[in-house]
PDB file of N, CA and C in Angstrom:
ATOM      1  N   MET U   1     -13.927  32.517 -37.658  1.00 54.00           N
ATOM      2  CA  MET U   1     -13.135  32.562 -36.449  1.00 54.00           C
ATOM      3  C   MET U   1     -13.264  31.223 -35.722  1.00 54.00           C
ATOM      4  N   LYS U   2     -12.132  30.707 -35.253  1.00 58.00           N
ATOM      5  CA  LYS U   2     -12.110  29.424 -34.561  1.00 58.00           C
ATOM      6  C   LYS U   2     -12.562  29.609 -33.119  1.00 58.00           C
ATOM      7  N   ARG U   3     -13.421  28.703 -32.684  1.00 57.00           N
ATOM      8  CA  ARG U   3     -13.882  28.771 -31.308  1.00 57.00           C
ATOM      9  C   ARG U   3     -12.755  28.414 -30.354  1.00 57.00           C
ATOM     10  N   LYS U   4     -12.843  28.913 -29.140  1.00 58.00           N
ATOM     11  CA  LYS U   4     -11.843  28.620 -28.121  1.00 58.00           C
ATOM     12  C   LYS U   4     -11.940  27.161 -27.671  1.00 58.00           C
ATOM     13  N   TYR U   5     -13.146  26.615 -27.683  1.00 55.00           N
ATOM     14  CA  TYR U   5     -13.369  25.238 -27.251  1.00 55.00           C
ATOM     15  C   TYR U   5     -13.810  24.421 -28.457  1.00 55.00           C
ATOM     16  N   ASP U   6     -12.911  23.611 -29.002  1.00 58.00           N
ATOM     17  CA  ASP U   6     -13.278  22.737 -30.116  1.00 58.00           C
ATOM     18  C   ASP U   6     -13.868  21.427 -29.620  1.00 58.00           C
ATOM     19  N   ARG U   7     -13.661  21.142 -28.373  1.00 60.00           N
ATOM     20  CA  ARG U   7     -14.158  19.899 -27.801  1.00 60.00           C
ATOM     21  C   ARG U   7     -14.493  20.152 -26.340  1.00 60.00           C
ATOM     22  N   PRO U   8     -15.291  19.291 -25.766  1.00 67.00           N
ATOM     23  CA  PRO U   8     -15.597  19.492 -24.346  1.00 67.00           C
ATOM     24  C   PRO U   8     -14.376  19.247 -23.481  1.00 67.00           C
ATOM     25  N   GLY U   9     -14.354  19.856 -22.336  1.00 67.00           N
ATOM     26  CA  GLY U   9     -13.233  19.662 -21.422  1.00 67.00           C
ATOM     27  C   GLY U   9     -12.379  20.903 -21.300  1.00 67.00           C
ATOM     28  N   ARG U  10     -11.115  20.690 -21.087  1.00 65.00           N
ATOM     29  CA  ARG U  10     -10.155  21.756 -20.860  1.00 65.00           C
ATOM     30  C   ARG U  10      -9.921  22.555 -22.150  1.00 65.00           C
ATOM     31  N   PRO U  11      -9.734  23.891 -22.062  1.00 65.00           N
ATOM     32  CA  PRO U  11      -9.454  24.693 -23.258  1.00 65.00           C
ATOM     33  C   PRO U  11      -8.149  24.249 -23.924  1.00 65.00           C
ATOM     34  N   LEU U  12      -8.072  24.411 -25.227  1.00 65.00           N
ATOM     35  CA  LEU U  12      -6.868  24.036 -25.964  1.00 65.00           C
ATOM     36  C   LEU U  12      -5.659  24.807 -25.450  1.00 65.00           C
ATOM     37  N   GLY U  13      -4.537  24.137 -25.329  1.00 65.00           N
ATOM     38  CA  GLY U  13      -3.311  24.779 -24.887  1.00 65.00           C
ATOM     39  C   GLY U  13      -3.161  24.862 -23.386  1.00 65.00           C
ATOM     40  N   THR U  14      -4.176  24.464 -22.638  1.00 64.00           N
ATOM     41  CA  THR U  14      -4.103  24.496 -21.182  1.00 64.00           C
ATOM     42  C   THR U  14      -3.461  23.206 -20.693  1.00 64.00           C
ATOM     43  N   PRO U  15      -2.352  23.313 -19.942  1.00 63.00           N
ATOM     44  CA  PRO U  15      -1.716  22.081 -19.467  1.00 63.00           C
ATOM     45  C   PRO U  15      -2.591  21.374 -18.438  1.00 63.00           C
ATOM     46  N   GLY U  16      -2.524  20.068 -18.456  1.00 62.00           N
ATOM     47  CA  GLY U  16      -3.288  19.287 -17.490  1.00 62.00           C
ATOM     48  C   GLY U  16      -2.540  19.176 -16.176  1.00 62.00           C
ATOM     49  N   GLY U  17      -3.265  19.092 -15.118  1.00 62.00           N
ATOM     50  CA  GLY U  17      -2.649  18.928 -13.801  1.00 62.00           C
ATOM     51  C   GLY U  17      -2.313  17.464 -13.557  1.00 62.00           C
ATOM     52  N   GLY U  18      -1.167  17.194 -12.981  1.00 62.00           N
ATOM     53  CA  GLY U  18      -0.759  15.821 -12.713  1.00 62.00           C
ATOM     54  C   GLY U  18      -1.402  15.287 -11.449  1.00 62.00           C
ATOM     55  N   LYS U  19      -2.073  14.163 -11.573  1.00 65.00           N
ATOM     56  CA  LYS U  19      -2.735  13.556 -10.426  1.00 65.00           C
ATOM     57  C   LYS U  19      -1.739  12.792  -9.565  1.00 65.00           C
ATOM     58  N   TYR U  20      -0.673  12.282 -10.182  1.00 65.00           N
ATOM     59  CA  TYR U  20       0.260  11.412  -9.479  1.00 65.00           C
ATOM     60  C   TYR U  20       1.577  12.085  -9.092  1.00 65.00           C
ATOM     61  N   GLY U  21       1.745  13.354  -9.432  1.00 70.00           N
ATOM     62  CA  GLY U  21       2.968  14.055  -9.070  1.00 70.00           C
ATOM     63  C   GLY U  21       4.130  13.760 -10.004  1.00 70.00           C
ATOM     64  N   CYS U  22       3.862  13.112 -11.127  1.00 77.00           N
ATOM     65  CA  CYS U  22       4.897  12.819 -12.115  1.00 77.00           C
ATOM     66  C   CYS U  22       4.235  12.717 -13.484  1.00 77.00           C
ATOM     67  N   THR U  23       5.041  12.642 -14.524  1.00 79.00           N
ATOM     68  CA  THR U  23       4.470  12.496 -15.851  1.00 79.00           C
ATOM     69  C   THR U  23       3.841  11.119 -15.988  1.00 79.00           C
ATOM     70  N   THR U  24       2.811  11.037 -16.789  1.00 80.00           N
ATOM     71  CA  THR U  24       2.098   9.785 -16.962  1.00 80.00           C
ATOM     72  C   THR U  24       2.042   9.418 -18.433  1.00 80.00           C
ATOM     73  N   LYS U  25       1.638   8.196 -18.711  1.00 84.00           N
ATOM     74  CA  LYS U  25       1.533   7.709 -20.073  1.00 84.00           C
ATOM     75  C   LYS U  25       0.257   6.881 -20.180  1.00 84.00           C
ATOM     76  N   VAL U  26      -0.456   7.058 -21.261  1.00 86.00           N
ATOM     77  CA  VAL U  26      -1.664   6.294 -21.496  1.00 86.00           C
ATOM     78  C   VAL U  26      -1.279   4.994 -22.194  1.00 86.00           C
ATOM     79  N   VAL U  27      -1.742   3.877 -21.648  1.00 87.00           N
ATOM     80  CA  VAL U  27      -1.463   2.577 -22.252  1.00 87.00           C
ATOM     81  C   VAL U  27      -2.749   1.757 -22.280  1.00 87.00           C
ATOM     82  N   ARG U  28      -2.772   0.771 -23.153  1.00 91.00           N
ATOM     83  CA  ARG U  28      -3.906  -0.141 -23.218  1.00 91.00           C
ATOM     84  C   ARG U  28      -3.603  -1.357 -22.361  1.00 91.00           C
ATOM     85  N   VAL U  29      -4.575  -1.776 -21.586  1.00 89.00           N
ATOM     86  CA  VAL U  29      -4.428  -2.972 -20.761  1.00 89.00           C
ATOM     87  C   VAL U  29      -5.668  -3.835 -20.964  1.00 89.00           C
ATOM     88  N   PRO U  30      -5.541  -5.133 -20.757  1.00 91.00           N
ATOM     89  CA  PRO U  30      -6.719  -5.994 -20.865  1.00 91.00           C
ATOM     90  C   PRO U  30      -7.796  -5.573 -19.877  1.00 91.00           C
ATOM     91  N   LEU U  31      -9.034  -5.744 -20.264  1.00 90.00           N
ATOM     92  CA  LEU U  31     -10.155  -5.312 -19.419  1.00 90.00           C
ATOM     93  C   LEU U  31     -10.149  -5.971 -18.051  1.00 90.00           C
ATOM     94  N   HIS U  32      -9.742  -7.238 -17.976  1.00 89.00           N
ATOM     95  CA  HIS U  32      -9.764  -7.908 -16.682  1.00 89.00           C
ATOM     96  C   HIS U  32      -8.713  -7.353 -15.724  1.00 89.00           C
ATOM     97  N   ILE U  33      -7.745  -6.610 -16.241  1.00 90.00           N
ATOM     98  CA  ILE U  33      -6.727  -5.975 -15.403  1.00 90.00           C
ATOM     99  C   ILE U  33      -7.086  -4.520 -15.119  1.00 90.00           C
ATOM    100  N   ALA U  34      -7.777  -3.885 -16.045  1.00 89.00           N
ATOM    101  CA  ALA U  34      -8.043  -2.444 -15.957  1.00 89.00           C
ATOM    102  C   ALA U  34      -8.724  -2.044 -14.655  1.00 89.00           C
ATOM    103  N   ASP U  35      -9.639  -2.856 -14.173  1.00 90.00           N
ATOM    104  CA  ASP U  35     -10.350  -2.503 -12.946  1.00 90.00           C
ATOM    105  C   ASP U  35      -9.473  -2.613 -11.707  1.00 90.00           C
ATOM    106  N   ASN U  36      -8.340  -3.305 -11.826  1.00 91.00           N
ATOM    107  CA  ASN U  36      -7.469  -3.536 -10.672  1.00 91.00           C
ATOM    108  C   ASN U  36      -6.169  -2.735 -10.720  1.00 91.00           C
ATOM    109  N   ILE U  37      -6.036  -1.819 -11.658  1.00 89.00           N
ATOM    110  CA  ILE U  37      -4.776  -1.082 -11.827  1.00 89.00           C
ATOM    111  C   ILE U  37      -4.379  -0.357 -10.547  1.00 89.00           C
ATOM    112  N   LYS U  38      -5.304   0.311  -9.891  1.00 87.00           N
ATOM    113  CA  LYS U  38      -4.957   1.045  -8.671  1.00 87.00           C
ATOM    114  C   LYS U  38      -4.412   0.096  -7.607  1.00 87.00           C
ATOM    115  N   ASP U  39      -5.063  -1.044  -7.423  1.00 91.00           N
ATOM    116  CA  ASP U  39      -4.584  -2.032  -6.450  1.00 91.00           C
ATOM    117  C   ASP U  39      -3.210  -2.568  -6.839  1.00 91.00           C
ATOM    118  N   ILE U  40      -3.012  -2.817  -8.118  1.00 90.00           N
ATOM    119  CA  ILE U  40      -1.725  -3.326  -8.599  1.00 90.00           C
ATOM    120  C   ILE U  40      -0.618  -2.313  -8.309  1.00 90.00           C
ATOM    121  N   LEU U  41      -0.870  -1.043  -8.597  1.00 87.00           N
ATOM    122  CA  LEU U  41       0.140  -0.008  -8.345  1.00 87.00           C
ATOM    123  C   LEU U  41       0.412   0.158  -6.858  1.00 87.00           C
ATOM    124  N   ASP U  42      -0.637   0.091  -6.045  1.00 89.00           N
ATOM    125  CA  ASP U  42      -0.446   0.182  -4.595  1.00 89.00           C
ATOM    126  C   ASP U  42       0.399  -0.982  -4.086  1.00 89.00           C
ATOM    127  N   ASN U  43       0.107  -2.182  -4.574  1.00 91.00           N
ATOM    128  CA  ASN U  43       0.890  -3.357  -4.177  1.00 91.00           C
ATOM    129  C   ASN U  43       2.334  -3.241  -4.641  1.00 91.00           C
ATOM    130  N   PHE U  44       2.538  -2.707  -5.829  1.00 89.00           N
ATOM    131  CA  PHE U  44       3.887  -2.519  -6.356  1.00 89.00           C
ATOM    132  C   PHE U  44       4.691  -1.587  -5.458  1.00 89.00           C
ATOM    133  N   GLU U  45       4.078  -0.486  -5.044  1.00 90.00           N
ATOM    134  CA  GLU U  45       4.770   0.454  -4.151  1.00 90.00           C
ATOM    135  C   GLU U  45       5.069  -0.203  -2.807  1.00 90.00           C
ATOM    136  N   SER U  46       4.138  -0.995  -2.307  1.00 92.00           N
ATOM    137  CA  SER U  46       4.363  -1.695  -1.035  1.00 92.00           C
ATOM    138  C   SER U  46       5.515  -2.683  -1.146  1.00 92.00           C
ATOM    139  N   ILE U  47       5.594  -3.378  -2.267  1.00 90.00           N
ATOM    140  CA  ILE U  47       6.686  -4.340  -2.482  1.00 90.00           C
ATOM    141  C   ILE U  47       8.016  -3.610  -2.553  1.00 90.00           C
ATOM    142  N   LYS U  48       8.062  -2.468  -3.245  1.00 91.00           N
ATOM    143  CA  LYS U  48       9.304  -1.686  -3.312  1.00 91.00           C
ATOM    144  C   LYS U  48       9.747  -1.252  -1.920  1.00 91.00           C
ATOM    145  N   GLU U  49       8.816  -0.784  -1.106  1.00 91.00           N
ATOM    146  CA  GLU U  49       9.150  -0.359   0.258  1.00 91.00           C
ATOM    147  C   GLU U  49       9.644  -1.532   1.090  1.00 91.00           C
ATOM    148  N   LEU U  50       9.013  -2.682   0.927  1.00 91.00           N
ATOM    149  CA  LEU U  50       9.415  -3.874   1.671  1.00 91.00           C
ATOM    150  C   LEU U  50      10.821  -4.323   1.286  1.00 91.00           C
ATOM    151  N   VAL U  51      11.119  -4.320  -0.007  1.00 90.00           N
ATOM    152  CA  VAL U  51      12.457  -4.704  -0.486  1.00 90.00           C
ATOM    153  C   VAL U  51      13.500  -3.733   0.050  1.00 90.00           C
ATOM    154  N   ASP U  52      13.204  -2.440   0.004  1.00 91.00           N
ATOM    155  CA  ASP U  52      14.147  -1.447   0.537  1.00 91.00           C
ATOM    156  C   ASP U  52      14.357  -1.628   2.037  1.00 91.00           C
ATOM    157  N   ASP U  53      13.275  -1.912   2.765  1.00 91.00           N
ATOM    158  CA  ASP U  53      13.378  -2.120   4.203  1.00 91.00           C
ATOM    159  C   ASP U  53      14.258  -3.329   4.519  1.00 91.00           C
ATOM    160  N   TRP U  54      14.049  -4.427   3.809  1.00 87.00           N
ATOM    161  CA  TRP U  54      14.881  -5.613   4.032  1.00 87.00           C
ATOM    162  C   TRP U  54      16.339  -5.343   3.666  1.00 87.00           C
ATOM    163  N   GLY U  55      16.554  -4.574   2.598  1.00 88.00           N
ATOM    164  CA  GLY U  55      17.921  -4.208   2.235  1.00 88.00           C
ATOM    165  C   GLY U  55      18.592  -3.409   3.336  1.00 88.00           C
ATOM    166  N   ASN U  56      17.836  -2.486   3.928  1.00 89.00           N
ATOM    167  CA  ASN U  56      18.381  -1.690   5.033  1.00 89.00           C
ATOM    168  C   ASN U  56      18.685  -2.560   6.247  1.00 89.00           C
ATOM    169  N   ARG U  57      17.818  -3.522   6.531  1.00 86.00           N
ATOM    170  CA  ARG U  57      18.063  -4.416   7.660  1.00 86.00           C
ATOM    171  C   ARG U  57      19.334  -5.246   7.458  1.00 86.00           C
ATOM    172  N   ILE U  58      19.550  -5.690   6.242  1.00 83.00           N
ATOM    173  CA  ILE U  58      20.760  -6.463   5.950  1.00 83.00           C
ATOM    174  C   ILE U  58      21.993  -5.581   6.080  1.00 83.00           C
ATOM    175  N   ASP U  59      21.893  -4.329   5.623  1.00 82.00           N
ATOM    176  CA  ASP U  59      23.014  -3.397   5.766  1.00 82.00           C
ATOM    177  C   ASP U  59      23.343  -3.152   7.234  1.00 82.00           C
ATOM    178  N   VAL U  60      22.317  -3.000   8.054  1.00 83.00           N
ATOM    179  CA  VAL U  60      22.531  -2.794   9.493  1.00 83.00           C
ATOM    180  C   VAL U  60      23.174  -4.030  10.106  1.00 83.00           C
ATOM    181  N   ALA U  61      22.723  -5.203   9.680  1.00 80.00           N
ATOM    182  CA  ALA U  61      23.300  -6.445  10.200  1.00 80.00           C
ATOM    183  C   ALA U  61      24.777  -6.550   9.824  1.00 80.00           C
ATOM    184  N   ALA U  62      25.129  -6.103   8.624  1.00 78.00           N
ATOM    185  CA  ALA U  62      26.530  -6.133   8.204  1.00 78.00           C
ATOM    186  C   ALA U  62      27.364  -5.158   9.023  1.00 78.00           C
ATOM    187  N   GLU U  63      26.801  -3.988   9.309  1.00 79.00           N
ATOM    188  CA  GLU U  63      27.539  -2.979  10.083  1.00 79.00           C
ATOM    189  C   GLU U  63      27.768  -3.425  11.523  1.00 79.00           C
ATOM    190  N   THR U  64      26.817  -4.130  12.090  1.00 80.00           N
ATOM    191  CA  THR U  64      26.944  -4.527  13.488  1.00 80.00           C
ATOM    192  C   THR U  64      27.729  -5.834  13.658  1.00 80.00           C
ATOM    193  N   SER U  65      28.001  -6.505  12.541  1.00 77.00           N
ATOM    194  CA  SER U  65      28.754  -7.754  12.619  1.00 77.00           C
ATOM    195  C   SER U  65      30.234  -7.461  12.825  1.00 77.00           C
ATOM    196  N   LYS U  66      30.894  -8.302  13.585  1.00 77.00           N
ATOM    197  CA  LYS U  66      32.335  -8.079  13.797  1.00 77.00           C
ATOM    198  C   LYS U  66      33.151  -8.473  12.572  1.00 77.00           C
ATOM    199  N   TYR U  67      32.527  -9.188  11.618  1.00 78.00           N
ATOM    200  CA  TYR U  67      33.231  -9.586  10.393  1.00 78.00           C
ATOM    201  C   TYR U  67      32.991  -8.625   9.232  1.00 78.00           C
ATOM    202  N   GLY U  68      32.122  -7.647   9.415  1.00 73.00           N
ATOM    203  CA  GLY U  68      31.854  -6.650   8.377  1.00 73.00           C
ATOM    204  C   GLY U  68      30.893  -7.120   7.299  1.00 73.00           C
ATOM    205  N   LYS U  69      30.263  -8.245   7.496  1.00 74.00           N
ATOM    206  CA  LYS U  69      29.246  -8.718   6.570  1.00 74.00           C
ATOM    207  C   LYS U  69      28.162  -9.419   7.373  1.00 74.00           C
ATOM    208  N   PRO U  70      26.955  -9.499   6.811  1.00 74.00           N
ATOM    209  CA  PRO U  70      25.880 -10.140   7.564  1.00 74.00           C
ATOM    210  C   PRO U  70      26.137 -11.629   7.748  1.00 74.00           C
ATOM    211  N   SER U  71      25.473 -12.233   8.685  1.00 75.00           N
ATOM    212  CA  SER U  71      25.663 -13.653   8.955  1.00 75.00           C
ATOM    213  C   SER U  71      25.191 -14.478   7.760  1.00 75.00           C
ATOM    214  N   PRO U  72      25.647 -15.712   7.666  1.00 77.00           N
ATOM    215  CA  PRO U  72      25.273 -16.572   6.540  1.00 77.00           C
ATOM    216  C   PRO U  72      23.765 -16.773   6.391  1.00 77.00           C
ATOM    217  N   ARG U  73      23.012 -16.622   7.463  1.00 78.00           N
ATOM    218  CA  ARG U  73      21.568 -16.801   7.344  1.00 78.00           C
ATOM    219  C   ARG U  73      20.923 -15.731   6.477  1.00 78.00           C
ATOM    220  N   TYR U  74      21.619 -14.609   6.241  1.00 78.00           N
ATOM    221  CA  TYR U  74      21.098 -13.551   5.390  1.00 78.00           C
ATOM    222  C   TYR U  74      21.437 -13.761   3.916  1.00 78.00           C
ATOM    223  N   GLU U  75      22.280 -14.744   3.598  1.00 79.00           N
ATOM    224  CA  GLU U  75      22.705 -14.917   2.206  1.00 79.00           C
ATOM    225  C   GLU U  75      21.524 -15.196   1.284  1.00 79.00           C
ATOM    226  N   LYS U  76      20.626 -16.077   1.679  1.00 82.00           N
ATOM    227  CA  LYS U  76      19.450 -16.377   0.852  1.00 82.00           C
ATOM    228  C   LYS U  76      18.554 -15.148   0.737  1.00 82.00           C
ATOM    229  N   ALA U  77      18.404 -14.412   1.819  1.00 82.00           N
ATOM    230  CA  ALA U  77      17.592 -13.193   1.778  1.00 82.00           C
ATOM    231  C   ALA U  77      18.204 -12.172   0.820  1.00 82.00           C
ATOM    232  N   MET U  78      19.523 -12.030   0.824  1.00 84.00           N
ATOM    233  CA  MET U  78      20.185 -11.097  -0.086  1.00 84.00           C
ATOM    234  C   MET U  78      19.976 -11.534  -1.533  1.00 84.00           C
ATOM    235  N   GLN U  79      20.053 -12.830  -1.789  1.00 85.00           N
ATOM    236  CA  GLN U  79      19.845 -13.341  -3.138  1.00 85.00           C
ATOM    237  C   GLN U  79      18.406 -13.066  -3.603  1.00 85.00           C
ATOM    238  N   LEU U  80      17.446 -13.318  -2.737  1.00 87.00           N
ATOM    239  CA  LEU U  80      16.048 -13.056  -3.087  1.00 87.00           C
ATOM    240  C   LEU U  80      15.789 -11.566  -3.311  1.00 87.00           C
ATOM    241  N   LEU U  81      16.409 -10.722  -2.497  1.00 87.00           N
ATOM    242  CA  LEU U  81      16.236  -9.275  -2.688  1.00 87.00           C
ATOM    243  C   LEU U  81      16.777  -8.824  -4.030  1.00 87.00           C
ATOM    244  N   GLU U  82      17.914  -9.350  -4.438  1.00 88.00           N
ATOM    245  CA  GLU U  82      18.488  -8.992  -5.731  1.00 88.00           C
ATOM    246  C   GLU U  82      17.572  -9.438  -6.870  1.00 88.00           C
ATOM    247  N   GLU U  83      16.984 -10.627  -6.733  1.00 89.00           N
ATOM    248  CA  GLU U  83      16.053 -11.095  -7.755  1.00 89.00           C
ATOM    249  C   GLU U  83      14.807 -10.214  -7.811  1.00 89.00           C
ATOM    250  N   LEU U  84      14.299  -9.809  -6.650  1.00 87.00           N
ATOM    251  CA  LEU U  84      13.141  -8.921  -6.629  1.00 87.00           C
ATOM    252  C   LEU U  84      13.468  -7.554  -7.226  1.00 87.00           C
ATOM    253  N   ARG U  85      14.637  -7.035  -6.946  1.00 88.00           N
ATOM    254  CA  ARG U  85      15.025  -5.727  -7.496  1.00 88.00           C
ATOM    255  C   ARG U  85      15.100  -5.757  -9.011  1.00 88.00           C
ATOM    256  N   CYS U  86      15.416  -6.907  -9.588  1.00 89.00           N
ATOM    257  CA  CYS U  86      15.430  -7.025 -11.053  1.00 89.00           C
ATOM    258  C   CYS U  86      14.038  -6.842 -11.644  1.00 89.00           C
ATOM    259  N   PHE U  87      13.003  -7.207 -10.881  1.00 85.00           N
ATOM    260  CA  PHE U  87      11.649  -7.098 -11.375  1.00 85.00           C
ATOM    261  C   PHE U  87      11.014  -5.721 -11.116  1.00 85.00           C
ATOM    262  N   ILE U  88      11.573  -4.929 -10.203  1.00 81.00           N
ATOM    263  CA  ILE U  88      10.997  -3.626  -9.917  1.00 81.00           C
ATOM    264  C   ILE U  88      11.719  -2.530 -10.586  1.00 81.00           C
TER     265      ILE U  88
END
Protein backbone atom coordinates (compact mmCIF):
# COMPACT_ATOMS: atom_id res chain seq x y z
CA MET A 1 0.00 0.00 0.00
CA LYS A 2 1.31 3.44 -0.95
CA ARG A 3 1.77 5.90 1.86
CA LYS A 4 -0.21 9.13 1.80
CA TYR A 5 2.99 11.15 2.26
CA ASP A 6 5.78 10.16 -0.13
CA ARG A 7 7.75 13.25 0.74
CA PRO A 8 7.78 15.84 3.48
CA GLY A 9 5.45 18.78 3.14
CA ARG A 10 1.97 19.02 1.72
CA PRO A 11 0.05 15.76 0.99
CA LEU A 12 -0.01 14.66 -2.65
CA GLY A 13 -2.85 16.15 -4.66
CA THR A 14 -3.35 19.06 -2.26
CA PRO A 15 -3.29 22.38 -4.13
CA GLY A 16 -0.87 24.97 -2.87
CA GLY A 17 -2.09 28.31 -1.64
CA GLY A 18 -1.03 31.34 -3.67
CA LYS A 19 1.10 33.80 -1.74
CA TYR A 20 0.86 36.53 -4.38
CA GLY A 21 -2.80 36.26 -5.39
CA CYS A 22 -1.94 34.99 -8.88
CA THR A 23 -0.30 32.03 -10.54
CA THR A 24 3.45 31.86 -10.17
CA LYS A 25 6.34 30.27 -12.02
CA VAL A 26 9.63 28.95 -10.70
CA VAL A 27 12.65 30.32 -12.54
CA ARG A 28 16.40 30.26 -12.05
CA VAL A 29 18.13 33.56 -11.39
CA PRO A 30 21.76 34.39 -10.68
CA LEU A 31 22.65 34.23 -7.00
CA HIS A 32 23.61 37.89 -6.84
CA ILE A 33 20.06 38.78 -7.92
CA ALA A 34 18.19 36.13 -5.93
CA ASP A 35 18.55 37.93 -2.61
CA ASN A 36 17.09 41.12 -4.10
CA ILE A 37 14.07 39.68 -5.95
CA LYS A 38 11.53 41.07 -3.47
CA ASP A 39 13.04 44.56 -3.72
CA ILE A 40 13.16 44.32 -7.52
CA LEU A 41 9.48 43.33 -7.71
CA ASP A 42 8.49 46.09 -5.29
CA ASN A 43 10.39 48.64 -7.37
CA PHE A 44 8.79 47.30 -10.54
CA GLU A 45 5.30 47.79 -9.09
CA SER A 46 6.23 51.30 -7.95
CA ILE A 47 7.49 52.17 -11.44
CA LYS A 48 4.25 50.87 -13.00
CA GLU A 49 2.19 53.01 -10.61
CA LEU A 50 4.35 56.05 -11.34
CA VAL A 51 4.02 55.61 -15.12
CA ASP A 52 0.24 55.22 -14.80
CA ASP A 53 0.04 58.31 -12.58
CA TRP A 54 2.01 60.41 -15.07
CA GLY A 55 -0.18 59.10 -17.89
CA ASN A 56 -3.26 60.18 -15.96
CA ARG A 57 -1.78 63.62 -15.34
CA ILE A 58 -1.12 64.07 -19.05
CA ASP A 59 -4.68 62.98 -19.85
CA VAL A 60 -6.04 65.53 -17.38
CA ALA A 61 -3.83 68.21 -18.91
CA ALA A 62 -5.21 67.36 -22.36
CA GLU A 63 -8.80 67.53 -21.10
CA THR A 64 -8.33 70.91 -19.46
CA SER A 65 -6.52 72.39 -22.45
CA LYS A 66 -8.58 74.53 -24.80
CA TYR A 67 -6.83 72.82 -27.75
CA GLY A 68 -7.75 69.28 -26.66
CA LYS A 69 -4.16 68.16 -26.23
CA PRO A 70 -1.53 68.74 -23.56
CA SER A 71 0.90 71.62 -23.92
CA PRO A 72 4.14 71.08 -25.85
CA ARG A 73 6.08 70.79 -22.60
CA TYR A 74 4.40 67.40 -22.07
CA GLU A 75 5.59 66.00 -25.42
CA LYS A 76 8.91 64.74 -24.04
CA ALA A 77 7.15 63.30 -21.00
CA MET A 78 4.68 61.45 -23.25
CA GLN A 79 7.57 60.06 -25.31
CA LEU A 80 9.39 58.87 -22.18
CA LEU A 81 6.21 57.28 -20.81
CA GLU A 82 5.72 55.32 -24.02
CA GLU A 83 9.31 54.09 -23.85
CA LEU A 84 8.84 53.04 -20.22
CA ARG A 85 5.60 51.22 -21.04
CA CYS A 86 7.49 49.14 -23.60
CA PHE A 87 9.70 47.84 -20.80
CA ILE A 88 6.90 47.03 -18.34
